[in-house]
Amino acid sequence: MTATEPQEQPQRVKPCRIRALFNNIKFFVLCHGMLQLALLLVSGYLKGSISTIEKRYGFSSQKSGLVASFNEVGNTVLIVFVSFFGSRVHRPRCIGIGALIASMAAFLIALPHFISGEYEYTDDISRPNENVTGLCLTESERPSSNQTCSKKEGNGHNDVFYILLLGQLLLGIGCVPVQPFGISYIDDYANKKNSPFYVGILFALTVIGPALGYLMGSFLLRFYVDFNTVYPVEMSREDPRWVGAWWLGFLLAGTLLFLTSLPYLFFPRSMKTEEKSNTQMEPTSEKLMQEEKKAAQSDPMNELSLTQFLKNFPHIMWRTLRNPIFLLVVLAQVNLAAMVAGLATFMPKFIERQFSKTASFSNIMIGGFSIPSAMCGIMAGGMILRRLNLSIRASAAMCTAAVLVAIIFAMPLLFFGCQTQRIAGVFPANNENLPQCSPACSCSNQAYNPVCSSDLIEYRSPCHAGCKVAIKGTGLKILNYTDCCLTPSGYAVPGTCGSGCSHLIVPFMIFSSLTCFLASLSQTPSFMMILRSVTPEDKSLALGIQFMLFRVLAFLPAPVLYGSAIDSTCILWGEKCDKNTSCLYYDLDLFRTRFLGLQTFFIFGGLMFFVLSYVVLRRSSSAQPEQTEQINCSEKPEKEQLSQSNGQYEKV
């Protein structure tokens, strides 16, 4: 017996340590932080690579915006039920199942890369069996093309579009239980002093996660989309035909999501709070069941059935929306959220087109400057609110001032931009003075391999420039084209001429980051205004209604609206199999004014509703003293009568 005791003791200690680990709220916070980071990594990476996906599969910006926002559909439909099932289900296990669904969604989003074949582009010189010279040839000189339009190409990759929508839908469904169940679980079992600190960590990760997603996109988009099958790639990253490895990030983020979801399957339904766990490390199952029953009895939501909850929800929602402060502040936040949703989706593309930068560089600007500026603004707003102990009226004044100053810094952004370069046959529309020598070359309308002439006129391809000779360097790389009919010098350089104002990216990012910082100062005060404007029993549902309105009015329609505005500025659409694909050239002046004009419009909307909330609060505060004076005046005669009567009684 003595020989077996030392062997059995480690086997008993190990399960106890594991059980104690999963009964520790600090370990839950660590796991939940990693899970939220992985989820937001997917969201940020998708927005950072949306312009690359658009180019790869020939989507319009409106379609890209729909893909980017479609996760809100599943989230919006199911978020209402979270308020009902919050304390009735095994919350950690629901979070784990949702995270597993989200990881499957990330893998599904990457699936089109493996089923759509290799990326094909104009003048792919690595394919010697096809006519890809792209040079000026007459109809008799041009060999017959063996290219045929498959059904997939003819449909414009509709199957890929629907796969991406399905992946986004599953991603939104998987995200539903994560934040509400996680925060409520932490608030129930954490020390009341530590609970705000833990929740603050999770809110900080909501900003850090997307930033890391953009930075990961900046790194992975440096790799060619088919680097796993095509090597070497004789095309530089600055080439407008370049498509990065957009799919690789979803595989990495999906794997991280899968790994971070597994611990949730082992957390208990309930655990001891941090105060009680200091005296008793390992709770018994009987006491846990008793605490669950007490919590269930104290929760008024558990007294309602699902049908009763659904019947009462419109009434509660209407009662909450009738609160003028709640409604005005939420509408102000909706305007700012719509601005953020559109900018987060298409700001990388704006930087690419406006300043002739790569997708990798654009993601660095967003993930390294814009998002950290917003995070600093949120933190600074919370510090100001805490240091000055602002009232609800002072919070409204602070939000109004912050958004007003943000507008002042946002207005100059409309002037930091470039004019559209001269494009033969495309822009300007009345370009009769530009040389036209391509009709004799029988150039294809599907060709897109821009070249720039010595007089800074851009042509869609060497064929459109009338070039007949390609000078190659080491390997298959083309250095320049000669024997062109466009200029006296007769040569052209591969690549776009560019917008010619890439130096303006520095002041643009400075003013853009300041605008993000100033607008974010209103985040924490406005959130506290909502909490203080509703009754305590309606707080949880009020927050649920707030996030639902965010999704329905901002996160879902805003990317589509921004995408439609961008599409309206296109001056030349790509073609494949006689169908339009993604846009090749934009009117940069219209692009800038409409894209940033929407930003200014939504900031003005937020300012207007913050001003109205301040006016309502000021009137209500001025009306209260009048009511108290009337009450005091009505009480004085009663007191005098009582004193007189008491005096008469004394005389008697």
XYZ file of C-alpha atoms in Angstrom:
652
model
C 0.000 0.000 0.000
C 2.833 2.342 0.798
C 4.322 1.751 -2.608
C 1.143 2.714 -4.445
C 0.328 5.910 -2.528
C 3.030 8.098 -4.144
C 1.802 6.986 -7.574
C -1.878 7.771 -6.931
C -1.289 11.199 -5.380
C -0.125 13.007 -8.590
C -3.058 11.527 -10.496
C -5.477 13.062 -7.992
C -3.763 16.436 -7.762
C -3.706 17.057 -11.518
C -7.505 16.926 -12.093
C -8.030 19.133 -9.035
C -5.660 21.746 -10.400
C -7.381 21.706 -13.780
C -10.785 22.023 -12.100
C -9.558 24.936 -10.003
C -8.163 26.597 -13.133
C -11.537 26.483 -14.881
C -13.231 27.793 -11.719
C -11.055 30.913 -11.777
C -12.656 34.045 -13.219
C -9.229 35.465 -14.099
C -8.596 32.507 -16.395
C -12.033 33.083 -17.953
C -11.134 36.730 -18.612
C -7.874 35.609 -20.241
C -9.670 33.114 -22.480
C -12.403 35.614 -23.332
C -9.853 38.265 -24.224
C -8.085 35.853 -26.586
C -11.395 34.847 -28.170
C -12.527 38.441 -28.726
C -9.124 39.255 -30.175
C -9.456 36.375 -32.653
C -12.996 37.389 -33.653
C -12.066 41.013 -34.200
C -8.949 39.891 -36.043
C -11.243 38.305 -38.640
C -13.362 41.463 -38.856
C -10.395 43.802 -39.258
C -8.644 41.519 -41.730
C -11.761 41.259 -43.905
C -12.094 45.025 -44.131
C -8.382 45.390 -44.849
C -8.512 42.858 -47.695
C -11.916 43.781 -49.161
C -10.388 45.815 -52.016
C -8.160 42.849 -52.885
C -11.135 40.459 -52.910
C -12.981 42.988 -55.063
C -10.152 43.048 -57.604
C -9.653 39.262 -57.543
C -13.278 38.355 -58.312
C -14.419 41.437 -60.184
C -16.928 42.738 -57.631
C -18.299 46.239 -57.583
C -17.782 48.310 -54.433
C -21.471 47.947 -53.639
C -21.107 44.155 -53.647
C -17.973 44.425 -51.536
C -19.819 46.602 -49.033
C -22.629 44.044 -48.836
C -20.107 41.267 -48.152
C -18.386 43.356 -45.468
C -21.650 44.105 -43.632
C -23.548 40.840 -44.110
C -22.379 39.423 -40.772
C -24.704 41.941 -39.123
C -27.731 40.129 -40.605
C -27.284 36.989 -38.519
C -26.222 39.060 -35.539
C -29.278 41.319 -35.685
C -31.786 38.485 -36.067
C -30.521 36.546 -33.039
C -29.321 39.291 -30.694
C -32.870 39.818 -29.331
C -32.988 36.263 -28.004
C -29.791 36.771 -26.006
C -31.714 38.969 -23.549
C -34.210 36.159 -23.025
C -31.869 33.159 -22.829
C -29.143 34.999 -20.907
C -29.526 33.246 -17.546
C -31.310 30.114 -18.753
C -28.428 28.488 -20.645
C -24.879 27.319 -20.009
C -23.212 30.583 -21.010
C -19.582 29.405 -21.415
C -20.675 26.447 -23.503
C -22.824 28.685 -25.735
C -19.828 30.974 -26.211
C -17.662 27.998 -27.189
C -20.225 26.705 -29.697
C -20.573 30.192 -31.206
C -16.793 30.479 -31.521
C -16.649 27.088 -33.296
C -19.280 28.329 -35.769
C -17.240 31.508 -36.298
C -14.087 29.477 -36.973
C -15.982 27.428 -39.574
C -17.147 30.710 -41.126
C -13.545 31.964 -41.403
C -12.522 28.774 -43.206
C -15.571 29.089 -45.467
C -14.601 32.643 -46.442
C -11.181 31.349 -47.549
C -12.759 28.507 -49.579
C -13.208 30.451 -52.896
C -9.441 30.606 -53.339
C -9.250 26.811 -53.544
C -12.211 26.295 -55.896
C -11.860 29.214 -58.322
C -8.542 28.323 -59.957
C -5.496 30.503 -60.459
C -5.700 34.254 -60.830
C -5.544 35.308 -64.484
C -4.625 38.810 -65.558
C -3.840 40.664 -68.753
C -0.446 39.924 -70.341
C 0.493 37.122 -67.948
C 3.924 36.371 -69.412
C 4.272 33.218 -67.303
C 1.756 31.471 -69.598
C 3.642 30.790 -72.840
C 0.861 28.725 -74.383
C -1.447 31.716 -74.773
C -1.342 34.964 -76.700
C -0.390 37.323 -73.892
C 2.073 39.667 -75.580
C -0.276 42.638 -75.242
C 1.519 44.444 -78.067
C 0.088 46.256 -81.027
C -0.753 43.725 -83.727
C -3.061 43.999 -86.688
C -5.951 41.603 -87.077
C -3.993 39.509 -89.569
C -0.880 39.407 -87.360
C -2.723 38.502 -84.171
C -2.890 34.718 -83.598
C -6.210 33.134 -82.817
C -6.962 33.071 -79.113
C -7.807 29.788 -77.458
C -9.418 31.453 -74.475
C -13.033 30.590 -73.796
C -15.443 31.968 -71.254
C -16.438 29.359 -68.724
C -19.826 29.456 -67.049
C -18.196 30.599 -63.804
C -16.425 33.509 -65.499
C -19.536 34.402 -67.459
C -21.576 34.663 -64.280
C -19.020 37.030 -62.750
C -18.105 34.696 -59.865
C -21.617 34.713 -58.433
C -20.930 31.416 -56.660
C -17.946 33.029 -54.900
C -20.122 35.973 -53.891
C -22.723 33.719 -52.278
C -20.058 31.672 -50.476
C -18.659 34.876 -48.976
C -22.149 35.967 -47.925
C -22.774 32.596 -46.270
C -19.444 32.802 -44.456
C -20.246 36.280 -43.181
C -23.728 35.166 -42.113
C -22.271 32.287 -40.063
C -19.648 34.635 -38.631
C -22.363 36.965 -37.386
C -24.335 34.071 -35.883
C -21.235 32.774 -34.108
C -20.484 36.188 -32.613
C -23.950 36.607 -31.065
C -23.343 34.979 -27.648
C -19.714 36.001 -27.211
C -19.833 39.538 -25.839
C -23.215 39.574 -23.988
C -22.729 36.207 -22.300
C -19.060 36.830 -21.610
C -19.522 40.241 -19.981
C -22.526 39.103 -17.931
C -20.622 35.994 -16.767
C -17.668 38.127 -15.668
C -19.934 40.630 -13.939
C -21.712 37.832 -12.025
C -18.637 36.069 -10.659
C -15.904 38.693 -10.538
C -15.136 40.911 -7.585
C -17.202 44.089 -7.835
C -14.012 46.138 -7.646
C -12.288 44.068 -10.337
C -15.272 43.728 -12.677
C -14.871 47.188 -14.329
C -11.176 46.478 -14.837
C -11.902 43.145 -16.539
C -14.615 44.654 -18.750
C -12.271 47.533 -19.600
C -9.698 45.025 -20.847
C -12.310 43.442 -23.127
C -13.399 46.842 -24.503
C -9.753 47.735 -25.168
C -9.393 44.532 -27.166
C -12.368 45.576 -29.310
C -10.117 48.328 -30.661
C -6.807 46.431 -30.658
C -8.281 43.434 -32.511
C -9.235 45.268 -35.728
C -5.897 47.121 -35.676
C -4.048 43.808 -35.588
C -6.302 42.601 -38.418
C -5.250 45.511 -40.621
C -1.593 45.001 -39.743
C -1.840 41.287 -40.513
C -3.415 42.203 -43.844
C -0.533 44.575 -44.532
C 1.922 41.704 -44.063
C 0.042 38.922 -45.876
C -1.002 41.015 -48.888
C 2.690 41.294 -49.756
C 2.520 37.662 -50.872
C 1.106 36.835 -54.290
C -2.388 35.319 -54.209
C -1.205 32.050 -55.813
C 2.212 31.883 -54.164
C 1.484 28.279 -53.199
C 1.144 27.188 -56.848
C 2.833 29.878 -58.987
C 6.509 30.678 -58.541
C 8.301 32.900 -59.390
C 5.948 35.856 -59.887
C 7.226 38.362 -62.441
C 5.060 41.219 -61.197
C 5.813 43.853 -58.572
C 3.492 44.746 -55.687
C 3.120 48.260 -57.128
C 1.555 46.810 -60.305
C -2.175 47.677 -60.420
C -2.888 44.056 -61.406
C -1.273 42.701 -58.202
C -3.520 40.618 -55.940
C -2.215 39.588 -52.524
C -2.810 36.388 -50.563
C -6.110 37.540 -49.078
C -7.176 33.990 -48.140
C -4.191 33.211 -45.921
C -5.301 35.477 -43.078
C -8.679 33.762 -42.787
C -6.992 30.375 -42.392
C -4.757 31.731 -39.629
C -7.576 33.585 -37.854
C -9.911 30.598 -38.208
C -7.316 28.327 -36.601
C -6.870 30.795 -33.750
C -10.648 30.948 -33.294
C -10.867 27.161 -33.114
C -8.135 26.945 -30.478
C -9.589 29.741 -28.324
C -13.073 28.184 -28.414
C -12.041 24.877 -26.837
C -11.547 26.080 -23.195
C -15.169 27.284 -23.030
C -16.401 23.711 -23.236
C -14.832 23.049 -19.802
C -15.912 26.123 -17.826
C -18.727 25.484 -15.320
C -22.158 26.965 -15.675
C -21.521 28.984 -12.506
C -18.592 29.496 -10.150
C -17.790 31.127 -6.832
C -17.251 34.848 -6.887
C -13.762 36.172 -6.234
C -14.683 37.282 -2.681
C -15.860 33.813 -1.700
C -13.139 31.954 -3.572
C -10.517 33.408 -1.221
C -11.975 31.415 1.651
C -13.030 28.326 -0.314
C -10.994 27.491 -3.411
C -13.060 24.622 -4.789
C -16.847 25.022 -4.656
C -19.057 22.007 -4.247
C -21.664 21.120 -6.827
C -24.511 21.352 -4.302
C -23.720 24.954 -3.419
C -23.365 25.840 -7.084
C -26.812 24.416 -7.791
C -28.257 26.400 -4.888
C -26.698 29.617 -6.201
C -28.095 28.912 -9.669
C -31.589 28.469 -8.260
C -31.330 31.686 -6.249
C -30.088 33.584 -9.308
C -32.863 32.136 -11.420
C -35.497 33.138 -8.871
C -34.130 36.670 -8.547
C -34.089 37.247 -12.298
C -37.489 38.575 -13.423
C -36.813 37.545 -17.020
C -36.977 33.887 -16.014
C -40.620 34.308 -15.030
C -41.562 34.961 -18.666
C -41.941 32.355 -21.361
C -40.510 32.908 -24.818
C -43.872 33.910 -26.274
C -44.493 36.326 -23.409
C -41.042 37.814 -23.875
C -41.622 38.327 -27.608
C -45.005 39.908 -26.905
C -43.588 42.263 -24.273
C -40.463 43.198 -26.237
C -42.171 45.708 -28.630
C -43.821 47.402 -25.642
C -40.511 47.663 -23.773
C -38.781 48.877 -26.916
C -41.432 51.557 -27.512
C -41.237 52.657 -23.867
C -37.459 52.970 -24.140
C -37.552 54.855 -27.440
C -40.029 57.357 -25.993
C -37.263 58.519 -23.677
C -36.029 61.637 -25.563
C -32.478 61.565 -24.172
C -32.032 57.888 -24.978
C -33.393 58.337 -28.509
C -31.337 61.439 -29.323
C -28.060 60.021 -27.977
C -28.566 56.707 -29.780
C -29.286 58.527 -33.061
C -26.107 60.570 -32.582
C -24.146 57.372 -31.982
C -25.778 55.758 -35.024
C -24.518 58.589 -37.243
C -20.984 58.246 -35.897
C -21.158 54.447 -36.167
C -22.267 54.705 -39.812
C -19.294 56.949 -40.514
C -16.913 54.483 -38.836
C -18.415 51.471 -40.641
C -17.984 53.060 -44.063
C -14.497 54.403 -43.422
C -13.260 51.134 -41.908
C -14.408 49.245 -45.006
C -13.256 51.548 -47.803
C -10.596 53.872 -46.363
C -7.794 51.472 -47.486
C -9.192 51.570 -51.015
C -9.453 55.363 -50.862
C -5.769 55.636 -49.924
C -4.838 53.169 -52.693
C -6.614 55.108 -55.407
C -6.201 58.663 -54.191
C -2.488 58.552 -53.376
C -1.362 55.662 -55.651
C -0.372 53.399 -52.758
C -0.422 49.618 -52.371
C -3.015 47.700 -50.347
C -0.280 46.720 -47.896
C 0.683 50.357 -47.265
C -2.969 51.396 -46.873
C -3.560 48.778 -44.185
C -0.542 50.035 -42.245
C -2.003 53.546 -42.269
C -5.351 52.351 -40.905
C -4.051 49.811 -38.410
C -1.069 51.863 -37.283
C -2.523 55.389 -37.114
C -6.315 55.713 -37.470
C -7.419 52.939 -35.102
C -4.849 53.748 -32.362
C -6.006 57.376 -32.549
C -9.593 56.255 -31.993
C -8.496 54.062 -29.078
C -6.687 56.991 -27.452
C -9.791 59.130 -27.912
C -12.010 56.560 -26.183
C -9.582 56.262 -23.274
C -9.188 60.039 -22.977
C -12.964 60.514 -22.950
C -13.305 58.021 -20.112
C -10.513 59.710 -18.134
C -12.101 63.153 -18.542
C -15.469 61.779 -17.488
C -13.964 60.172 -14.387
C -11.689 63.072 -13.413
C -14.338 65.795 -13.722
C -17.234 63.584 -12.569
C -19.448 65.066 -15.287
C -23.209 65.132 -14.984
C -25.435 63.950 -17.801
C -25.879 67.540 -18.999
C -22.137 68.206 -18.895
C -21.566 64.936 -20.777
C -23.885 66.157 -23.547
C -21.926 69.421 -23.715
C -18.647 67.506 -23.912
C -19.935 65.291 -26.745
C -21.172 68.352 -28.633
C -17.844 70.161 -28.281
C -15.803 67.073 -29.271
C -17.816 66.419 -32.429
C -17.801 70.127 -33.372
C -14.000 70.289 -33.183
C -13.826 66.995 -35.121
C -15.788 68.622 -37.946
C -13.301 71.496 -38.038
C -10.437 69.058 -38.537
C -12.425 66.930 -41.014
C -13.194 69.737 -43.458
C -9.597 70.132 -44.771
C -9.599 66.455 -45.773
C -11.767 67.394 -48.743
C -8.830 69.351 -50.191
C -6.032 66.803 -49.601
C -6.400 64.889 -52.823
C -5.393 64.488 -56.420
C -6.842 65.061 -59.826
C -7.367 62.144 -62.161
C -4.396 61.464 -64.402
C -4.826 61.812 -68.165
C -5.954 58.487 -69.610
C -6.109 58.108 -73.371
C -9.668 57.512 -74.528
C -11.021 57.580 -70.956
C -10.303 60.853 -69.125
C -10.912 63.670 -69.715
C -13.992 62.972 -71.759
C -13.163 65.623 -74.380
C -9.628 64.426 -75.044
C -9.450 64.938 -78.806
C -5.931 66.343 -78.431
C -4.628 63.077 -76.981
C -2.974 60.804 -79.555
C -5.166 57.938 -80.740
C -3.281 55.156 -82.450
C -4.863 51.985 -81.137
C -7.693 51.344 -83.664
C -5.239 49.803 -86.113
C -3.942 47.482 -83.396
C -7.218 45.581 -82.812
C -6.869 45.858 -79.002
C -9.178 43.911 -76.705
C -11.624 45.757 -74.464
C -10.740 43.308 -71.682
C -7.051 44.281 -71.689
C -5.757 46.030 -68.565
C -1.995 46.420 -68.237
C -1.412 50.180 -67.788
C 1.616 51.884 -69.305
C 2.773 55.465 -68.878
C 4.218 57.495 -71.714
C 7.016 60.030 -71.450
C 4.497 62.915 -71.498
C 2.586 61.364 -68.542
C -0.365 60.070 -70.532
C -1.626 56.700 -69.313
C -2.836 53.939 -71.604
C -4.852 50.882 -70.650
C -2.314 48.513 -72.197
C 0.753 48.528 -74.485
C -1.603 47.685 -77.324
C -3.702 50.802 -76.666
C -0.454 52.799 -76.685
C 0.489 51.340 -80.070
C 3.681 49.719 -78.745
C 5.141 46.949 -80.901
C 8.329 45.928 -79.021
C 8.812 44.881 -75.383
C 12.298 45.220 -73.840
C 12.834 42.501 -71.224
C 15.298 42.462 -68.369
C 16.375 39.608 -66.161
C 13.973 36.709 -66.302
C 10.611 37.611 -67.814
C 10.347 41.116 -66.344
C 9.561 43.836 -68.898
C 11.550 47.028 -68.514
C 9.787 49.209 -71.092
C 7.971 49.235 -74.422
C 9.310 50.819 -77.608
C 8.232 51.549 -81.142
C 5.078 53.214 -79.811
C 3.049 55.631 -81.876
C 2.023 57.868 -78.997
C 4.935 60.286 -78.454
C 7.939 61.520 -80.396
C 10.181 59.491 -78.082
C 8.098 56.418 -78.880
C 8.440 54.509 -75.600
C 6.331 53.754 -72.515
C 7.050 52.436 -69.038
C 5.030 49.588 -67.445
C 2.683 50.700 -64.693
C 0.282 53.527 -64.019
C 1.347 57.166 -64.187
C -0.112 57.664 -60.714
C -2.048 60.569 -59.314
C 1.078 62.651 -58.733
C 0.296 63.742 -55.183
C 1.495 60.887 -53.004
C 3.253 63.453 -50.766
C -0.165 64.608 -49.490
C -0.639 61.316 -47.635
C 1.248 62.758 -44.618
C -1.052 65.761 -43.916
C -4.069 63.645 -44.831
C -3.240 61.014 -42.205
C -2.479 63.697 -39.588
C -5.863 65.393 -39.995
C -7.644 62.045 -40.350
C -6.098 60.722 -37.112
C -6.984 63.936 -35.260
C -10.567 63.646 -36.499
C -10.742 60.048 -35.256
C -9.321 61.066 -31.872
C -11.722 63.987 -31.384
C -14.828 62.109 -32.533
C -13.927 59.177 -30.247
C -13.899 61.480 -27.209
C -17.709 61.296 -27.274
C -17.867 57.488 -27.089
C -17.635 56.963 -23.317
C -19.682 60.057 -22.234
C -22.490 59.203 -24.648
C -22.519 55.609 -23.413
C -22.848 56.815 -19.828
C -25.647 59.185 -20.868
C -27.627 56.191 -22.091
C -27.084 54.280 -18.845
C -28.170 57.281 -16.752
C -31.229 58.128 -18.841
C -33.095 54.826 -18.413
C -34.507 53.092 -15.349
C -32.331 50.410 -13.704
C -34.695 47.574 -14.661
C -34.525 48.591 -18.352
C -30.752 49.016 -18.609
C -29.947 45.618 -20.077
C -32.731 45.788 -22.651
C -31.881 49.421 -23.432
C -28.321 48.405 -24.263
C -29.665 45.552 -26.382
C -31.920 47.972 -28.267
C -28.976 50.347 -28.710
C -26.765 47.692 -30.300
C -29.652 46.449 -32.436
C -30.217 49.978 -33.788
C -26.479 50.247 -34.425
C -26.611 47.167 -36.619
C -29.863 47.958 -38.423
C -29.228 51.673 -39.053
C -25.411 51.871 -39.247
C -23.297 48.736 -39.544
C -25.522 47.007 -42.102
C -26.445 49.801 -44.585
C -23.405 52.099 -44.264
C -20.830 49.969 -46.180
C -23.360 49.412 -48.977
C -24.091 53.152 -49.113
C -20.389 54.006 -49.248
C -19.827 51.344 -51.907
C -22.649 52.728 -54.063
C -21.181 56.232 -53.764
C -17.779 54.916 -54.865
C -19.277 53.038 -57.831
C -20.986 56.232 -59.000
C -17.530 57.800 -59.560
C -16.243 55.021 -61.862
C -15.296 56.180 -65.365
C -14.172 52.825 -66.812
C -15.380 49.378 -65.774
C -13.398 46.224 -66.422
C -14.849 43.650 -68.777
C -14.700 39.882 -68.885
C -16.858 37.699 -71.095
C -18.898 40.781 -72.101
C -19.819 41.546 -68.487
C -18.630 44.298 -66.183
C -16.195 43.447 -63.409
C -14.519 45.754 -60.889
C -13.797 49.380 -61.734
C -10.475 50.160 -63.430
C -10.462 53.970 -63.224
C -12.240 56.477 -60.995
C -12.793 60.192 -61.239
C -10.608 60.985 -58.228
C -12.190 64.386 -57.569
C -15.667 62.858 -57.406
C -14.325 59.908 -55.421
C -12.875 62.230 -52.796
C -15.835 64.592 -52.505
C -18.478 61.864 -52.311
C -16.529 59.518 -50.034
C -15.406 62.184 -47.574
C -18.660 64.070 -48.097
C -20.527 61.117 -46.607
C -18.136 61.212 -43.668
C -18.858 64.912 -43.109
C -22.598 64.309 -43.482
C -22.643 61.670 -40.736
C -20.495 63.798 -38.405
C -22.927 66.702 -38.864
C -25.787 64.313 -38.073
C -24.096 63.259 -34.843
C -23.495 66.893 -33.911
C -27.121 67.823 -34.530
C -28.479 65.073 -32.248
C -25.952 65.829 -29.503
C -26.998 69.501 -29.611
C -30.666 68.510 -29.362
C -29.931 66.252 -26.384
C -28.147 69.135 -24.647
C -31.098 71.466 -25.309
C -33.575 68.931 -23.913
C -31.451 68.387 -20.798
C -31.061 72.128 -20.282
C -34.810 72.710 -20.527
C -35.583 69.830 -18.191
C -33.054 71.071 -15.624
C -34.477 74.618 -15.792
C -38.003 73.292 -15.422
C -37.197 71.389 -12.231
C -36.423 74.504 -10.080
C -39.727 76.060 -11.154
C -41.560 72.930 -10.049
C -39.765 72.898 -6.691
C -40.593 76.598 -6.159
C -44.261 75.918 -6.859
C -44.202 73.031 -4.431
C -42.543 75.170 -1.750
C -45.018 77.992 -2.304
C -47.954 75.605 -1.940
C -46.499 74.172 1.255
C -46.032 77.586 2.974
C -49.788 78.452 3.417
C -50.403 75.006 4.829
C -47.633 75.509 7.392
C -48.989 78.988 8.288
C -52.492 77.605 8.806
C -51.153 74.844 10.981
C -49.155 77.312 13.061
C -52.184 79.598 13.431
C -54.415 76.736 14.452
C -51.826 75.541 16.903
C -51.704 79.044 18.359
C -55.498 79.097 18.770
C -55.349 75.736 20.496
C -52.726 77.086 22.848
C -54.915 80.106 23.706
C -57.872 77.889 24.419
